[in-house]
Coordinates of C-alpha atoms (C1' of nucleotides) in Angstrom, one line a residue:
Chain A
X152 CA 0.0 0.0 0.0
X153 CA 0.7 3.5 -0.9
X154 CA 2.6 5.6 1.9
X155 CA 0.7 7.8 2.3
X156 CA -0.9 9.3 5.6
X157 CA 1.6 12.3 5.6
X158 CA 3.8 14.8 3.6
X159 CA 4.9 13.6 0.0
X160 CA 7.3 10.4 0.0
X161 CA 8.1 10.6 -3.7
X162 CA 9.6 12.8 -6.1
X163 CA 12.6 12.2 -7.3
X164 CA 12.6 13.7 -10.5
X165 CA 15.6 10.9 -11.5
X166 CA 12.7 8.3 -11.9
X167 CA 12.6 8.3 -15.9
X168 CA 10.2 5.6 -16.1
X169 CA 7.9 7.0 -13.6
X170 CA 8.4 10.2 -15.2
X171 CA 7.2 8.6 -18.7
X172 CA 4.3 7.2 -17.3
X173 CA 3.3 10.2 -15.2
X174 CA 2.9 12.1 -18.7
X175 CA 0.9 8.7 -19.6
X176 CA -1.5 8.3 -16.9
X177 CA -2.2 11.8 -16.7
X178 CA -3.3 11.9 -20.6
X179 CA -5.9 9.7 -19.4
X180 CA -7.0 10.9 -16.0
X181 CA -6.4 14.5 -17.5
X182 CA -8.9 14.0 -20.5
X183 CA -11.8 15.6 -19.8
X184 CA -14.1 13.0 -18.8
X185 CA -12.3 10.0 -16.4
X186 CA -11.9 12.1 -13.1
X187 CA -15.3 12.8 -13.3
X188 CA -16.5 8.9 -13.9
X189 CA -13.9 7.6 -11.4
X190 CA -15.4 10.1 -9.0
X191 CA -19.2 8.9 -9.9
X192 CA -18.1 5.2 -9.9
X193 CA -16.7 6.7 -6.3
X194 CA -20.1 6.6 -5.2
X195 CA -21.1 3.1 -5.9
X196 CA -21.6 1.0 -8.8
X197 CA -24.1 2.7 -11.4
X198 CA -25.3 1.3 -14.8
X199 CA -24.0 3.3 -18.4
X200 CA -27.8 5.8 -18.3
X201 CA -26.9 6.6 -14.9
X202 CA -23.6 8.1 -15.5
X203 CA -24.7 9.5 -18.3
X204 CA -27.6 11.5 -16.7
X205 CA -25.6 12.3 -13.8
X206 CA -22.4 13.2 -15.7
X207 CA -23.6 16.9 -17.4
X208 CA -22.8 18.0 -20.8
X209 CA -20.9 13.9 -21.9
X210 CA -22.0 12.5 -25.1
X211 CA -22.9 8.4 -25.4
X212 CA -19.7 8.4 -27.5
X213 CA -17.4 9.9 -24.8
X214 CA -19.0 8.1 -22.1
X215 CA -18.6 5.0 -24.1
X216 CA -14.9 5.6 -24.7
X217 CA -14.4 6.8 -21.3
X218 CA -15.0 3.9 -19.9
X219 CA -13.7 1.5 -22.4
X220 CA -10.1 3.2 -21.7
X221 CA -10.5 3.0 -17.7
X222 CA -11.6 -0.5 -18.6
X223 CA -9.3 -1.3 -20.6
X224 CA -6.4 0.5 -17.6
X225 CA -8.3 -1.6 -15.0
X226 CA -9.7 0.5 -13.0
X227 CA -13.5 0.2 -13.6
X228 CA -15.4 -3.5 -14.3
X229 CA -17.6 -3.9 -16.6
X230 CA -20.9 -5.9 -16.1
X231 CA -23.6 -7.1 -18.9
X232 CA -26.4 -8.7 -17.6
X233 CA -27.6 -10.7 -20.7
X234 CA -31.9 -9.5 -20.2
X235 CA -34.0 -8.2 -22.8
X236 CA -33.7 -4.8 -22.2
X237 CA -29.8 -4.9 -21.8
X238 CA -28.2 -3.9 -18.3
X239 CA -24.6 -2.8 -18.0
X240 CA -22.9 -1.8 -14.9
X241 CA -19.8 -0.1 -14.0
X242 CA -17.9 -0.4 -10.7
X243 CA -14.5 0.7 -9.5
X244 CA -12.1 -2.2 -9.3
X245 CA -9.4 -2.2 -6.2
X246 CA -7.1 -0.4 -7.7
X247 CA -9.6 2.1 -9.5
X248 CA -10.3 2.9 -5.4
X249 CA -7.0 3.8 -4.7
X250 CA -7.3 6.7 -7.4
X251 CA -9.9 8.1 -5.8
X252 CA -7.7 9.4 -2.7
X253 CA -5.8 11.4 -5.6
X254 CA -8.6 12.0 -7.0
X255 CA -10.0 13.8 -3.8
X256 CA -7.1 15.7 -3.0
X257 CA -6.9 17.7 -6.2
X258 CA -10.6 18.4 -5.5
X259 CA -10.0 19.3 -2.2
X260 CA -7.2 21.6 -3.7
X261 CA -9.7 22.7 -6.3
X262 CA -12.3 23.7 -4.1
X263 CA -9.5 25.6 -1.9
X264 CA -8.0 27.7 -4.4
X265 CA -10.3 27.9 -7.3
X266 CA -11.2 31.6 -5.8
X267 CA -7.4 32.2 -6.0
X268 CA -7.1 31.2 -9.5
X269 CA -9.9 33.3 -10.6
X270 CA -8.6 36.3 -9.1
X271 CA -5.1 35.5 -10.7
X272 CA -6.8 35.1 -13.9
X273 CA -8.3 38.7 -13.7
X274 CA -5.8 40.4 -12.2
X275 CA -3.3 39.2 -14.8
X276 CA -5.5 39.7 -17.8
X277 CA -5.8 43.2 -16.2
X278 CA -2.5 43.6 -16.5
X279 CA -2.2 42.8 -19.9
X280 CA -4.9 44.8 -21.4
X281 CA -2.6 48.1 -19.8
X282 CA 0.7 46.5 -22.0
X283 CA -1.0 45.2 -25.2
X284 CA -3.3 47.5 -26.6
X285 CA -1.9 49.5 -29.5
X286 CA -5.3 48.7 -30.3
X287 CA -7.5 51.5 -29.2
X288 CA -9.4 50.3 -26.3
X289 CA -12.5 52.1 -25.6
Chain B
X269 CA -4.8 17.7 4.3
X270 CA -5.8 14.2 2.4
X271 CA -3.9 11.7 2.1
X272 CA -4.0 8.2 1.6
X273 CA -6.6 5.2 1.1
X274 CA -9.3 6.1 3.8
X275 CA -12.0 8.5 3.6
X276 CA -11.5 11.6 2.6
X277 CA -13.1 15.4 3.4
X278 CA -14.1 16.5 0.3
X279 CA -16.2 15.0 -2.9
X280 CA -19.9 16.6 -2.3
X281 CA -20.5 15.8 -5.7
X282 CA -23.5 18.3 -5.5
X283 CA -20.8 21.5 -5.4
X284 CA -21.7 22.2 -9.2
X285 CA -19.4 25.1 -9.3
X286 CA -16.9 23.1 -8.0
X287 CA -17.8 20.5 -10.2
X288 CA -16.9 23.0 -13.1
X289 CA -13.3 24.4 -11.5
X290 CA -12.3 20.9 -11.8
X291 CA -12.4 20.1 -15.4
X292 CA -11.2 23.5 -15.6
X293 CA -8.7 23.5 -13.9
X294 CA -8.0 19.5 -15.1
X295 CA -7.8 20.4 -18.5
X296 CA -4.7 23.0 -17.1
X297 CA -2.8 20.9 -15.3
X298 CA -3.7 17.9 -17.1
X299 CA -2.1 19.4 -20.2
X300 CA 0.2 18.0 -21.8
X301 CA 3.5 19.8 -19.5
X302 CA 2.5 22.0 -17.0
X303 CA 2.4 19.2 -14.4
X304 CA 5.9 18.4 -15.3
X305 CA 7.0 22.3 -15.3
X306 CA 5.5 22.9 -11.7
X307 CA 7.4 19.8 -10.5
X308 CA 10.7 20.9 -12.2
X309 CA 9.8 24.3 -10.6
X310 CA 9.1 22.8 -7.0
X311 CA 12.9 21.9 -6.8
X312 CA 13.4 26.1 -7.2
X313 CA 13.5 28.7 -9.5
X314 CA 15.1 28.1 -13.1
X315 CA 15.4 30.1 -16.4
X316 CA 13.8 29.7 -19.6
X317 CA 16.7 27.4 -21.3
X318 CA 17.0 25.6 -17.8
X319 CA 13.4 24.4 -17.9
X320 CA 13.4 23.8 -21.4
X321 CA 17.1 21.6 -21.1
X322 CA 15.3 19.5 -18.2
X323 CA 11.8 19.1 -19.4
X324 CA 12.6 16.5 -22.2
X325 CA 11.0 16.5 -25.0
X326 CA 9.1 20.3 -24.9
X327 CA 9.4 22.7 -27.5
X328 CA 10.3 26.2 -27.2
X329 CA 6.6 27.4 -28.0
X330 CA 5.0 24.6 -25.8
X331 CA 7.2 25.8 -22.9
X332 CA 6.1 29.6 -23.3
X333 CA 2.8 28.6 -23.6
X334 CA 2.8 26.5 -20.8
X335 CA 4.5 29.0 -18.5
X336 CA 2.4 31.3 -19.9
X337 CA -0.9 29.9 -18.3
X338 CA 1.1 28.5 -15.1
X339 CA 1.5 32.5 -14.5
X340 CA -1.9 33.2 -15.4
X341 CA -3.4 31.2 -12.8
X342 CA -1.4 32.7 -10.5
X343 CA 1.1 29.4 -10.0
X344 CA 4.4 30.9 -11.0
X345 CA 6.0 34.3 -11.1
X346 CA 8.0 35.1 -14.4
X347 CA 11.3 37.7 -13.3
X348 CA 12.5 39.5 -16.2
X349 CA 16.3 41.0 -15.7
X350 CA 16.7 43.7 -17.9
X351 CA 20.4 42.3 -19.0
X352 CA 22.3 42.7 -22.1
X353 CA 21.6 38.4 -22.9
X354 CA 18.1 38.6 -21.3
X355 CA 17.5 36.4 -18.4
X356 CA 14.0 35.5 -17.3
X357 CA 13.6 33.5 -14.0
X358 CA 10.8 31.1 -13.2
X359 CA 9.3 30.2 -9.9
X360 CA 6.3 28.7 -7.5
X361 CA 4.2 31.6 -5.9
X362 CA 2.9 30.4 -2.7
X363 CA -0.4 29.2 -4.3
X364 CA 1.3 27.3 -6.8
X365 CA 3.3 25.3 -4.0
X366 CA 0.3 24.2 -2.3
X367 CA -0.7 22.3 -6.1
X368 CA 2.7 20.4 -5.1
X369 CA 0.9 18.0 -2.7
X370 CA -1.7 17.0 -4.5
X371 CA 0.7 16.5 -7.7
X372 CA 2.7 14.5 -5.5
X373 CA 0.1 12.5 -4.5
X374 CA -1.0 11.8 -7.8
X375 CA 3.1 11.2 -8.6
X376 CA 3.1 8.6 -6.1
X377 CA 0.0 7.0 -7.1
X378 CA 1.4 6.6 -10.5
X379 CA 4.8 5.1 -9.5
X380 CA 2.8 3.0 -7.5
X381 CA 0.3 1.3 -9.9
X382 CA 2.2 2.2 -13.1
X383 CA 2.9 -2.1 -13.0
X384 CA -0.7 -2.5 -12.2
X385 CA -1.7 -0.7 -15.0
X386 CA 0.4 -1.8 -17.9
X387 CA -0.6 -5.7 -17.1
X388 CA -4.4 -4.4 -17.1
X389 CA -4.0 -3.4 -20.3
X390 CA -1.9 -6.1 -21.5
X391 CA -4.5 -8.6 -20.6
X392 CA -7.2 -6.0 -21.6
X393 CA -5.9 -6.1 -25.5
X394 CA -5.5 -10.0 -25.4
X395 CA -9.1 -10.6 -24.2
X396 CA -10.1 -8.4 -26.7
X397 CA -7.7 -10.4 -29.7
X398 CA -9.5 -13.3 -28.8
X399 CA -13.5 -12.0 -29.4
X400 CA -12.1 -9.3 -32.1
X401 CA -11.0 -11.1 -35.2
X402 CA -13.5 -11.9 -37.8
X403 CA -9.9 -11.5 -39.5
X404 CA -7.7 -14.2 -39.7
X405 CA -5.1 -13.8 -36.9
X406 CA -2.5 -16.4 -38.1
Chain C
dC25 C1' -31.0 0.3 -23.0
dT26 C1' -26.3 0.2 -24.6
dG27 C1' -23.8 0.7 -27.6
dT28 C1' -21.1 1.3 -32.7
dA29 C1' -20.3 3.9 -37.1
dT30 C1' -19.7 8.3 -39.5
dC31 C1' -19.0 12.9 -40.3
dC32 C1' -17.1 17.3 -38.9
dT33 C1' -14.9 20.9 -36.3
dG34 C1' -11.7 23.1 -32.9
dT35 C1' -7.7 23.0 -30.9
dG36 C1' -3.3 20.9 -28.9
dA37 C1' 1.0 20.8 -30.2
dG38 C1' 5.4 19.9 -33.2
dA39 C1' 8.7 22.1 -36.7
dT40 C1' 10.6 26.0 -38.3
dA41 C1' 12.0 30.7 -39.0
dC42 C1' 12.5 35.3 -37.4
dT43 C1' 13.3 39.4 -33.6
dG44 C1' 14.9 42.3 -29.5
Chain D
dC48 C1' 18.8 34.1 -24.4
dA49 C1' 14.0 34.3 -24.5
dG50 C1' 10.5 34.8 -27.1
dT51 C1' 6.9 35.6 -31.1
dA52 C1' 4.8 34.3 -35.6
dT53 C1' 3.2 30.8 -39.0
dC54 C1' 2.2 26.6 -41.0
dT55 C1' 0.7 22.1 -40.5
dC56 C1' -1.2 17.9 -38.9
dA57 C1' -3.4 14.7 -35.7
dC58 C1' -6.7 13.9 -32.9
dA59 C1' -10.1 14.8 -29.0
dG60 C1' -14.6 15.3 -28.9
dG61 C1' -19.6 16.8 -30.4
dA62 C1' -23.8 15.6 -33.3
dT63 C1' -26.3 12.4 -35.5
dA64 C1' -27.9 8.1 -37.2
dC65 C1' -28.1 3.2 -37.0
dA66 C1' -28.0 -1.7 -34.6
dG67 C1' -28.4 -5.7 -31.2

DNA sequence: CTGTATCCTGTGAGATACTG
DNA sequence: CAGTATCTCACAGGATACAG
């Protein structure tokens, strides 16, 4: 099991390979839609409607990908119950779990500073609109 | 702060506006470098050419860019010294260390279960040889 | 209901060349 | 050295229609 209770263990920027698959991983947990269905699937095991009523603004093809690639990285099961009208559920596996302390700590981050970040984003476009505009302004 | 496998404080998947900060914010630092630029950073401040030596594989525009946003947001500070060959220094503002944790944590998680991962997918893409080929596989 | 198949667009990002 | 300006291409991702 992770280290984890405390300050950062890792980090040594030597690790190549972990640097490699850092980039890698976060493509996928950095695409638009998998930290949102991890954190869903956080909640319990839900069937492919579900998420996508719950999950605003994804499209059946996204949603369908989505989960094909967290699938496919093992961290969500897939279930077909073989009825008339089909079923399908999704579930975190074990390891799909684990992501989920991550997961929560860049939200926790998120929730903390997204003020911060908005007023950084407006200060410094601010800023720019003094410096850039040879274009007349009013 | 969060930390490891247990429970964590956060994840009231009702917050909506938090809800949208995150795949805001995700689709920032889940771009393609500025992960990897706020990690070189954590270790201090560098110049331009230092960052771009150590971050493998970046080009020039993708670093400015990159920085660019990072200073935006309000995560690093960008030191021009008016010198005859310009130097420009990079560095973490206090807000932007406090995004080192939860990189870190993600770091970890990813040195972690990079193993995990790579055999899911292995075994994913020979399950799916075995159901896929209408086409002749020998 | 749970997908797959197609089409189409915006944009992320590399390569290259030029400037202060 | 530190950047900006273009050009280009690949691909993520939305809309829509069809299928088991």
């Amino acid at each position: 099991m992770a280290a984890s209770t405390g300050r950062q263990t890792a980090m040594p920027t030597s690790e190549h390979g972990t640097c490699l698959a850092m980039s890698d991983i976060l493509s996928r947990i950095g695409d638009k839609w998998s930290v949102m269905i991890v954190a869903q699937l956080g909640q319990g095991t839900m069937r492919f409607s579900e998420l996508r009523r719950q999950t605003d603004g994804i499209s059946q093809r996204m949603l369908t990908l989505t989960l094909r690639n967290l699938e496919r990285d093992g961290l969500v099961t897939r279930t077909v119950y073989p009825e008339v009208p089909p079923r399908v559920e999704y579930a975190l596996t074990p390891l799909g779990k684990t992501l989920l302390g991550p997961i929560y700590a860049l939200w926790d981050w998120v929730s903390e500073h997204q003020d911060d970040i908005a007023e950084a984003r407006m200060a410094y476009d601010a800023g720019q609109q003094e410096e850039a505009p040879p274009r007349k302004i009013a």
